[in-house]
Amino acid sequence: AMSSSASGALMSTVDAGVRGRAAGWSQAGNVGAGSLFGGALIWLSDRVELPVVALAAAAIIFVPALAVLAVQETPLPRLALKPLCRDLFQDVWLVLSARRTWLGLVFFCSPAGTGALSNLISSVGTDHHASGDVVAFLTGVGGAVLMGVGSGLGGWICDRYHRKTCYAVFGLLGGIAATYLWL
């Protein structure tokens, strides 16, 4: 949730004419890399001991985070704690008292995130007689390519049509796909 909020805030600084494509590329990296490395861990778990898989998972999480060390930031002036806390609480109150915040929380808490279904696929592979390699490919490289292309295409579409309508249509398509998998 924290990274989604930060990404959403960053997207608000992007020119509105390319915001859909920027969000598409962001999602392509998010879900694409998540699938690719998730699939790699599934594949690896069939071949090596659990401590090695745990170290690989830690490396997958930690190593990309080192990119932040390359970010050059201008140091901010030191501020007194009392006014800083006062301003913080005022800002938090403004956000919490805004109608848009509560509307956003409704969307955030809704079950519209059918993408979470992909987190369950690896656990039901054996129920459908799929080998670990098949599950690793579908949730890994295969899923990464499909979701990356879909995210990029979705962003391109969102730049050309009404974004809220696109959100609803894509949510409906995701629901149809989930229903198909359920059946």
PDB file of C-alpha atoms in Angstrom, residues 35-47 121-122 130-144:
ATOM      1  CA  SER A  35       6.255 -12.345 -11.645  1.00  0.00           C
ATOM      2  CA  LEU A  36       9.672 -12.917 -13.094  1.00  0.00           C
ATOM      3  CA  PHE A  37      11.429 -13.141  -9.732  1.00  0.00           C
ATOM      4  CA  GLY A  38       8.487 -14.920  -8.070  1.00  0.00           C
ATOM      5  CA  GLY A  39       8.599 -17.563 -10.776  1.00  0.00           C
ATOM      6  CA  ALA A  40      12.358 -17.809 -10.391  1.00  0.00           C
ATOM      7  CA  LEU A  41      11.937 -18.471  -6.667  1.00  0.00           C
ATOM      8  CA  ILE A  42       9.312 -21.157  -7.341  1.00  0.00           C
ATOM      9  CA  TRP A  43      11.639 -22.782  -9.870  1.00  0.00           C
ATOM     10  CA  LEU A  44      14.566 -22.517  -7.462  1.00  0.00           C
ATOM     11  CA  SER A  45      12.563 -23.986  -4.565  1.00  0.00           C
ATOM     12  CA  ASP A  46      12.231 -27.281  -6.464  1.00  0.00           C
ATOM     13  CA  ARG A  47      15.997 -27.520  -6.899  1.00  0.00           C
ATOM     14  CA  ILE A 121      -1.898 -19.735  -8.531  1.00  0.00           C
ATOM     15  CA  SER A 122       1.307 -21.437  -7.403  1.00  0.00           C
ATOM     16  CA  ALA A 130       0.709 -28.832 -13.206  1.00  0.00           C
ATOM     17  CA  SER A 131       4.355 -29.492 -12.460  1.00  0.00           C
ATOM     18  CA  GLY A 132       6.492 -27.033 -10.550  1.00  0.00           C
ATOM     19  CA  ASP A 133       8.233 -26.076 -13.813  1.00  0.00           C
ATOM     20  CA  VAL A 134       4.914 -25.267 -15.515  1.00  0.00           C
ATOM     21  CA  VAL A 135       3.775 -23.174 -12.546  1.00  0.00           C
ATOM     22  CA  ALA A 136       7.153 -21.417 -12.392  1.00  0.00           C
ATOM     23  CA  PHE A 137       6.976 -20.580 -16.104  1.00  0.00           C
ATOM     24  CA  LEU A 138       3.362 -19.371 -16.024  1.00  0.00           C
ATOM     25  CA  THR A 139       3.785 -17.293 -12.884  1.00  0.00           C
ATOM     26  CA  GLY A 140       7.345 -16.307 -13.827  1.00  0.00           C
ATOM     27  CA  VAL A 141       8.590 -15.509 -17.326  1.00  0.00           C
ATOM     28  CA  GLY A 142       5.248 -16.139 -19.058  1.00  0.00           C
ATOM     29  CA  GLY A 143       3.306 -14.047 -16.564  1.00  0.00           C
ATOM     30  CA  ALA A 144       5.960 -11.323 -16.556  1.00  0.00           C
TER      31      ALA A 144
END
